[in-house]
XYZ file of C-alpha atoms in Angstrom:
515
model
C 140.523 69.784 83.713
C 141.280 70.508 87.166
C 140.163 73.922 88.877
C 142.612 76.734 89.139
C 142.165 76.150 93.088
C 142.777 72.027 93.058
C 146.012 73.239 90.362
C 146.946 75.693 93.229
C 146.600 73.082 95.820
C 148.815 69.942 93.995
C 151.445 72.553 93.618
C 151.729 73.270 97.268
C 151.441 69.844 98.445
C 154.655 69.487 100.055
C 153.435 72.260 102.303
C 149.863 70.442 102.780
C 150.682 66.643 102.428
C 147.035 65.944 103.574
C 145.413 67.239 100.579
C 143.409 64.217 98.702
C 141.963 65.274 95.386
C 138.625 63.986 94.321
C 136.824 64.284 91.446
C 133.138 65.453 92.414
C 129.867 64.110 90.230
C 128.804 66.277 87.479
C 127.006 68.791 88.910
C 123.591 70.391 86.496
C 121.532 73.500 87.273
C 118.063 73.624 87.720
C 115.125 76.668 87.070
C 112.169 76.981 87.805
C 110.561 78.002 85.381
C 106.940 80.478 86.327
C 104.009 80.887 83.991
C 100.972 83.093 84.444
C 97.936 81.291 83.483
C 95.428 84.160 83.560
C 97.941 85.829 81.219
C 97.599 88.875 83.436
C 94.119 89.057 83.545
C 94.949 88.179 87.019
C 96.808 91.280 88.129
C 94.107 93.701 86.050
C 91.031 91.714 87.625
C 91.232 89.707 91.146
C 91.028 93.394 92.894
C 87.677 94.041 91.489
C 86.459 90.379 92.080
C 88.154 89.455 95.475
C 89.062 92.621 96.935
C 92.321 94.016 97.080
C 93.258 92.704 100.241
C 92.785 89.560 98.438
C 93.913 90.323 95.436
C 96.672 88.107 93.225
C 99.430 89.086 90.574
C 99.224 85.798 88.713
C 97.563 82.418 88.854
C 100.556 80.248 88.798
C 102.156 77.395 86.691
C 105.616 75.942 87.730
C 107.721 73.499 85.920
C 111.165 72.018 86.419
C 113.884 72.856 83.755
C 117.119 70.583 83.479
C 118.992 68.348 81.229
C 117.312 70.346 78.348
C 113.719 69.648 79.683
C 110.711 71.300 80.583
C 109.474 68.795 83.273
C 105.512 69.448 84.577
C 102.293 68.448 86.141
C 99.529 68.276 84.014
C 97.957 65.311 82.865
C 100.340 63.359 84.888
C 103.878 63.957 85.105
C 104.756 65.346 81.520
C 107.971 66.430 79.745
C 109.247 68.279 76.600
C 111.842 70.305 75.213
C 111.307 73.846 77.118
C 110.757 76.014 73.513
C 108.216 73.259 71.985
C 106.383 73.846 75.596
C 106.676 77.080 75.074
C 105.197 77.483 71.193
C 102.809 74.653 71.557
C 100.513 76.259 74.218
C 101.368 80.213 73.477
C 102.535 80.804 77.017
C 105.929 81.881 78.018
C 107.314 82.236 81.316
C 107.240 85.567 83.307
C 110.451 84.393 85.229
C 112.926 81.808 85.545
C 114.883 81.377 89.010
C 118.181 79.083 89.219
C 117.109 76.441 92.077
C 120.762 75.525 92.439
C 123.071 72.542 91.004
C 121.886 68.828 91.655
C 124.129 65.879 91.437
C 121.577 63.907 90.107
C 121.688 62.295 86.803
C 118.882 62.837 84.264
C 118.064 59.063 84.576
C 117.977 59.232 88.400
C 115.241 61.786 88.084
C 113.200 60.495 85.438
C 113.019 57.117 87.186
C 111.903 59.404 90.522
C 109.321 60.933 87.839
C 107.607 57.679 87.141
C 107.759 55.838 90.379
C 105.244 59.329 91.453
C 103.316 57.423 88.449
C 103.169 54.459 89.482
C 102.450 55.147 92.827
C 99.650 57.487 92.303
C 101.228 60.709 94.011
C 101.328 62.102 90.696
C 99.180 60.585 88.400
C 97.030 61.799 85.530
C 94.198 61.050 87.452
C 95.758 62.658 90.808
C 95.615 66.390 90.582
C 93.874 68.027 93.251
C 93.842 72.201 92.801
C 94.615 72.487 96.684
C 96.970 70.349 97.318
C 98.391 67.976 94.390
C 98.917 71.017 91.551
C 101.573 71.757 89.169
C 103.308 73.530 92.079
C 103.427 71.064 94.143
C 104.792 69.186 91.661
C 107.919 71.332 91.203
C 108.071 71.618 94.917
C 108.602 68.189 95.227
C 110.397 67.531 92.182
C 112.902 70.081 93.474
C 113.201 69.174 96.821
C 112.579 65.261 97.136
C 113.547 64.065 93.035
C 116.594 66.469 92.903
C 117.334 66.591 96.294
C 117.808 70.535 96.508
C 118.136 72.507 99.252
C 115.131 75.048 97.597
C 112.259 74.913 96.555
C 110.020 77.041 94.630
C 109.167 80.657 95.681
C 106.402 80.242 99.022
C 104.068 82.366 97.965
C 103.249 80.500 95.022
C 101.593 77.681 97.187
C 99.984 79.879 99.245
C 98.054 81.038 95.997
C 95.210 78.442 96.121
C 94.230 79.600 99.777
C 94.916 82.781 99.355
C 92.775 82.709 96.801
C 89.840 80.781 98.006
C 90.286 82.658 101.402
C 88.023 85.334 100.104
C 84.050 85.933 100.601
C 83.900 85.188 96.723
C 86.466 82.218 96.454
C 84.084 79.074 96.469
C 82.594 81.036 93.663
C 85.438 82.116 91.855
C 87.140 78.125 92.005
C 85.675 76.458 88.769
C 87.292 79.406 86.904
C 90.526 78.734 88.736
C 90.571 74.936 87.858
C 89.482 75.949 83.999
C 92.824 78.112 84.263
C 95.253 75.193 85.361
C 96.955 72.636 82.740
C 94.527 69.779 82.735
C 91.940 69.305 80.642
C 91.243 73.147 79.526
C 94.042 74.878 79.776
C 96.222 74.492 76.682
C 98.287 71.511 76.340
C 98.266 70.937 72.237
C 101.093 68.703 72.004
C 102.564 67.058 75.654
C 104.911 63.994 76.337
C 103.939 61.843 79.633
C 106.629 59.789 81.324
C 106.819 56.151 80.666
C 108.820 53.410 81.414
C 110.740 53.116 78.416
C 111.566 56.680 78.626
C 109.625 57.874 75.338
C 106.733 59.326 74.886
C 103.206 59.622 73.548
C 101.697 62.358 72.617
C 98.412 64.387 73.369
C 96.566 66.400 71.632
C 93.982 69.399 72.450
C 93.427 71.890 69.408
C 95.667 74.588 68.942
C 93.253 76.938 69.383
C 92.178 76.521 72.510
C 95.326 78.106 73.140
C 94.888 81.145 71.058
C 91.640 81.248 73.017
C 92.528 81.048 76.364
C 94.316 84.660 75.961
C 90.899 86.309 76.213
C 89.007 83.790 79.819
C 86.161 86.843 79.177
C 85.006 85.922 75.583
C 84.835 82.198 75.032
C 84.846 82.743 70.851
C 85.376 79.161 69.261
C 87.150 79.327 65.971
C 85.797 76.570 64.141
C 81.889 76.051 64.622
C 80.237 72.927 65.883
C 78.449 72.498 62.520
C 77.924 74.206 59.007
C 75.435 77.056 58.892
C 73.888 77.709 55.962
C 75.224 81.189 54.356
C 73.367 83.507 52.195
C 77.276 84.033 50.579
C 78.569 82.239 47.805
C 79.861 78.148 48.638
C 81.872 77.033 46.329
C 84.383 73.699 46.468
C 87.236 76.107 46.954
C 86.421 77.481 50.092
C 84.697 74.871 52.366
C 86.348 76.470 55.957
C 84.967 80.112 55.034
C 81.957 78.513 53.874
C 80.773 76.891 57.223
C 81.703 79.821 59.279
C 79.091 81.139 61.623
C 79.106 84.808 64.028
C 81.886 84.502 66.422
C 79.640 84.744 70.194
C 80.819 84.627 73.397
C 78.298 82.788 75.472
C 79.707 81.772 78.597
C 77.577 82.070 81.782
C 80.230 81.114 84.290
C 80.615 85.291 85.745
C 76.959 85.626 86.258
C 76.809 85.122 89.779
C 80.208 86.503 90.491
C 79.044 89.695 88.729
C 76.010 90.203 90.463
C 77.852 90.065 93.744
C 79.983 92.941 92.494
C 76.644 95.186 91.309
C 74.964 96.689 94.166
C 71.723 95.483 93.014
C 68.374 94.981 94.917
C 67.100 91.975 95.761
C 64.017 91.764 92.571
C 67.203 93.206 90.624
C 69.543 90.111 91.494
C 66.275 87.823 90.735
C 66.189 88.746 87.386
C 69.513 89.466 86.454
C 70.533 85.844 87.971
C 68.476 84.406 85.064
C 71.242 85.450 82.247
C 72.861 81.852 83.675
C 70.308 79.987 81.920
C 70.769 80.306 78.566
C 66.916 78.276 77.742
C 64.985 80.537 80.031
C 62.068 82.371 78.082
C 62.336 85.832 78.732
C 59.462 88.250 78.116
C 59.534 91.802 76.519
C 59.215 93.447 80.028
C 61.603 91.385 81.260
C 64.595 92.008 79.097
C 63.358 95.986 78.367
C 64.134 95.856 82.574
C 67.245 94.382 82.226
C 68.679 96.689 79.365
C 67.885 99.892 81.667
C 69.163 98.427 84.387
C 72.762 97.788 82.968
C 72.785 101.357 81.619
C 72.305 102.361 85.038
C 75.358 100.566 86.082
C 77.207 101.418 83.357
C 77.237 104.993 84.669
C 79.388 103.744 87.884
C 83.360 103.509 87.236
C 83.831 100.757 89.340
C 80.525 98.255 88.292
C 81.167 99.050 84.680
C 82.989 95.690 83.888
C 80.564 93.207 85.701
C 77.677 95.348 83.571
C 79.492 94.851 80.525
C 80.020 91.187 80.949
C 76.057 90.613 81.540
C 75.224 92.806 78.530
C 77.422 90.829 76.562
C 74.461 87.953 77.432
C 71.446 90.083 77.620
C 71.946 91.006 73.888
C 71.760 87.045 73.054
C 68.478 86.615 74.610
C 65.450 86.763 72.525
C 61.959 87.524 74.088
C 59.335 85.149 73.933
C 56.756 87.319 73.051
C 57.943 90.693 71.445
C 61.134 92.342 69.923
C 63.376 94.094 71.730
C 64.636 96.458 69.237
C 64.045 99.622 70.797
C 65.936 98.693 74.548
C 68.592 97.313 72.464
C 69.536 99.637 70.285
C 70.042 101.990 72.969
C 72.133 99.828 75.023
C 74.441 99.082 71.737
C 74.902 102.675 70.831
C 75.401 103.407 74.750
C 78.464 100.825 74.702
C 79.411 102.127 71.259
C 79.914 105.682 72.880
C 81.780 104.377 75.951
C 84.246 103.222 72.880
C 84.094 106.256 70.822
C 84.651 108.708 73.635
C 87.405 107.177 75.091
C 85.397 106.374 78.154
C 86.710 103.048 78.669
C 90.383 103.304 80.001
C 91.024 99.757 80.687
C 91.917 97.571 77.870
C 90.112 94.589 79.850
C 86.745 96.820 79.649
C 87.332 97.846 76.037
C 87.703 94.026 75.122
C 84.652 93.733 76.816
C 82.994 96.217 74.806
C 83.712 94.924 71.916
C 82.396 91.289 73.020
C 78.894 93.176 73.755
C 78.569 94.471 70.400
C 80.169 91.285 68.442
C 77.273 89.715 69.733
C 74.929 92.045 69.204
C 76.282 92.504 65.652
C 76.618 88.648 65.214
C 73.533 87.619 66.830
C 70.860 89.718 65.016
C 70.236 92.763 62.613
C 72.388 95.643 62.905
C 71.139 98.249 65.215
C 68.887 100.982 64.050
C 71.376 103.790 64.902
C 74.271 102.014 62.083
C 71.399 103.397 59.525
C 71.194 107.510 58.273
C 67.994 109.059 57.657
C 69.066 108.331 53.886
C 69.416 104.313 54.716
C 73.158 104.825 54.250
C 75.380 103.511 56.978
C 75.578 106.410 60.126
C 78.418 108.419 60.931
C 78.616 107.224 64.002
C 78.393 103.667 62.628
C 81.598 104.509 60.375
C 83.674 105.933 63.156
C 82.868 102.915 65.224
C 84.666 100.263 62.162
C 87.457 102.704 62.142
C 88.124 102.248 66.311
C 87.738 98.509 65.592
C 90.396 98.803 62.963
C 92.878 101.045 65.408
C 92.331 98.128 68.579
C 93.409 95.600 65.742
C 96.395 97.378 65.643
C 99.625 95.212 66.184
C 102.181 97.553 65.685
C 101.179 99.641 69.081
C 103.947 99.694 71.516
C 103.160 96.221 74.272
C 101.582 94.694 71.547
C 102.923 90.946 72.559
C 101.046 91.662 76.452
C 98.101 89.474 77.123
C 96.012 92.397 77.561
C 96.634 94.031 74.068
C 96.376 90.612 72.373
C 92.570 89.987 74.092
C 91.233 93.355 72.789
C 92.940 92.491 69.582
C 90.744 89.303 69.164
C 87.213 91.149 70.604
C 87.712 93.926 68.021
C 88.422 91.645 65.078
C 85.664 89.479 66.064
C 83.298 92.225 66.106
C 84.552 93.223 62.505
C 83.702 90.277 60.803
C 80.799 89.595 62.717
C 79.742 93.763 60.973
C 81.287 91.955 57.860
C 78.644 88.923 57.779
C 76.077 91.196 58.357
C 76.644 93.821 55.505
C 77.389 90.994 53.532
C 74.579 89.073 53.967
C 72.434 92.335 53.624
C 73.589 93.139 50.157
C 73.721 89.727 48.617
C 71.162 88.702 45.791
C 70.917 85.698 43.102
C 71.016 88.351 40.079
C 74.287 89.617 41.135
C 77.863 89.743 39.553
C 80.352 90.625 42.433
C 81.505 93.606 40.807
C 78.747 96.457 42.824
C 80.518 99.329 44.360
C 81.880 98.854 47.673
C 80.147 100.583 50.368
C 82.045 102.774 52.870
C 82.022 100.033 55.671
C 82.957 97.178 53.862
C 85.984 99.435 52.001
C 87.021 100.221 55.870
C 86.332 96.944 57.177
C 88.376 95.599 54.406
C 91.742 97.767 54.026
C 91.364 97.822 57.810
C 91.796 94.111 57.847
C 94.630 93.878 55.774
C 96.706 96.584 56.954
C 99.690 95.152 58.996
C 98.505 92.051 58.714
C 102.236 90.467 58.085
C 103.015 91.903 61.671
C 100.644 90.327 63.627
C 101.579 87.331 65.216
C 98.888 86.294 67.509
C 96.793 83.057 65.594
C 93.684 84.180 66.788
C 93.892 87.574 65.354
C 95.421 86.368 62.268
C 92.309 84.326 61.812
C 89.621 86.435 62.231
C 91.052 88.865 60.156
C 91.831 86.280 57.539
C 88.183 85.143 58.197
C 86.711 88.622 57.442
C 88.506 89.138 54.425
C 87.320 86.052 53.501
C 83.555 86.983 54.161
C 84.268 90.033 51.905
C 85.817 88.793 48.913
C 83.225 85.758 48.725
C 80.098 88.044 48.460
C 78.357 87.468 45.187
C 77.501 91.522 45.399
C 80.782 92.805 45.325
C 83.230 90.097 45.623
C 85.117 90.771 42.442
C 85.202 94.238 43.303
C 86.971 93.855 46.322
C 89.155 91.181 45.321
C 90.083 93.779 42.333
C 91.058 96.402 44.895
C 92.960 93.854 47.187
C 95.187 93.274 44.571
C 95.662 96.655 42.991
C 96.570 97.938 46.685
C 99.192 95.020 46.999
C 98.701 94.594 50.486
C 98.491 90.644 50.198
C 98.981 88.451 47.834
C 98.983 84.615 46.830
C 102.764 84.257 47.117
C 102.355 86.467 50.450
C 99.887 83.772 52.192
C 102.169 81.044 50.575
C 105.441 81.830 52.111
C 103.835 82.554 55.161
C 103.917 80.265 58.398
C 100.850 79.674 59.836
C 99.002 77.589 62.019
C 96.626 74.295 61.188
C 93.483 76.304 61.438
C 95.003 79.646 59.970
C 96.907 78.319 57.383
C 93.117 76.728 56.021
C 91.396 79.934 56.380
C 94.140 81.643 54.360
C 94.529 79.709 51.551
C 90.965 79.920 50.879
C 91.697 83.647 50.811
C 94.338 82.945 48.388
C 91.948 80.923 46.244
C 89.550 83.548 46.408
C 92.336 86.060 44.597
């Protein structure tokens, strides 16, 4: 059909006899579509690591969307449909901008797409975080393969120098290139171009995605290899079975936190040594280390970078002598910060929670978890019950990266408190059908509350995980199976008619075998 302007004109013709009419190519918009790789840890944290002069919103990723694709950089030039994108890696766009209407065909800019292939401008063994990054990518793509008059936004190349421009970015640039969609980010399921115009897929687990929400605590899901449980192992739950403490280990912020903590220079010395995971620390070592955090604890501003080294420092085993004593203090220090409301930051209460998962998962529970009367504290109690509120998802901005990553650090530190009272409790002579003690009865209804509204995996998992831990104990398994199904909060048709991911959707029907 012709335009109501060309119908104007053919009716007026006499009066124009040099109008010629000519159909014009069909014409397709293109967005841009933006992504936020640091899932806006970016925004919360650059300040306190670069400065704010310095400081970023975002740490980009761009893509091209037209003729129904999502068209990227990655591991070479990559394509999909924009929602499978989307689902596949658990990352949505912050914004999509209309680049304008190209008269190029689909085909014309596919074939563009692989000649960058074949010529090695944009190849899967090309990228370059400075100067040949997804960005660029959609720069050119935009420009040169659609032939568009715009580009992408400006400041969204300038974010690699802007970035490395400050006193801490040669530091801070292995965490950038972890962040960008090669070989860590999350890219589960991605089609590269080809010649024929198909594609073959890749695959990275699907939880590194779940993972990636939370760069602070690098939690793995599914252990390297079995551990051998003092719970029961039976053929119907293998997955539960194998399950070790959920730790976050990485060593990566050490010496970008020490350049935040106004330490001295025999402070730095020893503090430095938290990067090497096989150094043999002594007792006075370590008892030095645990006042010394407290100390920065104390300070507003140095209270993150302390909390990421604690979350080490209770790892590390001395070579000659416990540490018990320095230790317990330090976990019932962060344990305060929680239970006072100290921490305002979400980022720092994740963090929190990291420092005692570890603690929890790593070794005996604290001294201070115990009453004079070797039942479980007060203080100990109230603590499970703030892990059980941060699991929350039914708090208003529950879906923001931010809520999601204190999410998964409070449900890993409740099943890492799960395998512990667990494996504290268990004995060959027992039935499952002891009483449940107060912690387990919280950890447990805690877990299962508003589970059917959460809808981040990793959550889902570890909650799925603890409830796992609890019904399998041979102490008081049956007991708490009995009392999961007499409060109808789950059941096996529940877990059935659910939709869950690969790794989930194992975890939970072992749960449903269990009831």
């Amino acid at each position: 059909q012709l335009s109501p302007t060309l119908q104007s004109a053919l009716q007026h013709r006499t009066k124009t006899p040099h109008i010629t009419i000519r159909r014009t190519s069909k014409m397709t918009e293109v967005h841009v579509a933006i992504y936020d790789l640091s899932n806006g840890m970016a925004k919360g944290l650059s300040a306190q690591f670069l400065g704010p002069q310095h400081a970023i919103d975002i740490i980009p990723h761009t893509a091209i969307v037209a003729f129904g694709k999502e068209y990227f950089f990655g591991q070479g030039i990559e394509w999909c449909h924009p929602q499978e994108f989307r689902m596949t890696r658990g990352i949505h766009p912050i914004d999509i901008q209309s680049l304008g209407h190209t008269s190029c065909s689909q085909s014309e800019f596919e074939a563009w797409c692989r000649m960058q292939g074949q010529n090695g401008r944009f190849s899967a063994t090309s990228y370059d975080l400075l100067s040949r990054n997804c960005n660029n990518f959609t720069e050119e793509a935009a420009r040169e393969g659609l032939r568009l008059g715009r580009g992408i936004p400006s400041w969204i190349l300038e974010v690699p120098q802007r970035f490395l421009s400050s006193p801490l970015g040669t530091m801070v640039r292995p965490m950038l290139e972890q962040m960008q969609l090669t070989n860590s980010a999350p890219t589960n399921v991605s089609h590269q171009m080809n010649d024929d115009q198909s594609y073959t897929p890749s695959a990275t687990p699907a939880v590194a995605a779940a993972a990636a929400a939370n760069p602070w605590a690098d939690i793995p899901e599914t252990p390297p290899a079995p551990k051998e449980s003092n719970d029961t192992s039976s053929a119907g739950t293998p997955f539960l079975d194998k399950q070790t403490a959920l730790l976050s280990t990485d060593t990566g912020v050490v010496k970008i936190c020490l350049d935040r903590l106004n330490t001295a220079s025999d402070q730095r010395e020893i503090l430095s040594k938290l990067g090497d995971a096989k150094y043999a620390w002594t007792h006075a070592e370590l008892q030095s280390v645990h006042q010394m955090l407290r100390l920065f604890m104390n300070e507003t501003k140095q209270i993150s970078f302390a909390l990421m080294l604690l979350r080490l420092v209770v790892l590390r085993e001395p070579s000659t002598a416990n540490i018990d004593k320095e230790e317990s203090q330090s976990t019932e220090f962060v344990a305060d910060l929680l239970l006072q409301n100290k921490l305002q930051s979400m980022s720092n209460r994740s963090m929190a929670w990291c420092v005692l998962s570890n603690a929890f998962g790593s070794k005996q529970l604290p001294s201070w978890t115990s009453s004079e009367d070797n039942n479980q504290s007060d203080k100990f109690l109230q603590l499970i019950d703030k892990a059980v509120n941060d699991c929350d998802p039914s708090v208003a901005d529950a879906s923001t990266p931010t809520q999601k990553a204190l999410r998964q650090s409070a449900s890993a530190f409740l099943y890492n408190t799960s395998r512990q009272l667990t494996a504290e409790t268990n004995n060959g002579g027992a039935d499952g059908n002891s009483e449940l003690n107060e912690a387990i009865m919280s950890i447990l209804i805690g877990c299962l509350e508003n589970l059917g509204e959460e809808n981040d995996s990793t959550s889902i998992n570890r909650r799925y995980m603890c409830i796992g831990q609890i019904l399998k104990s041979r102490e008081f398994g049956q007991t708490a199976v009995g009392l999961t199904k007499d409060l109808g909060m789950l059941d096996v048709d529940m877990i059935r008619r659910a939709s869950y991911d690969h790794i989930v959707d194992k975890v939970a029907k072992e749960v449903a075998s269990l009831l």
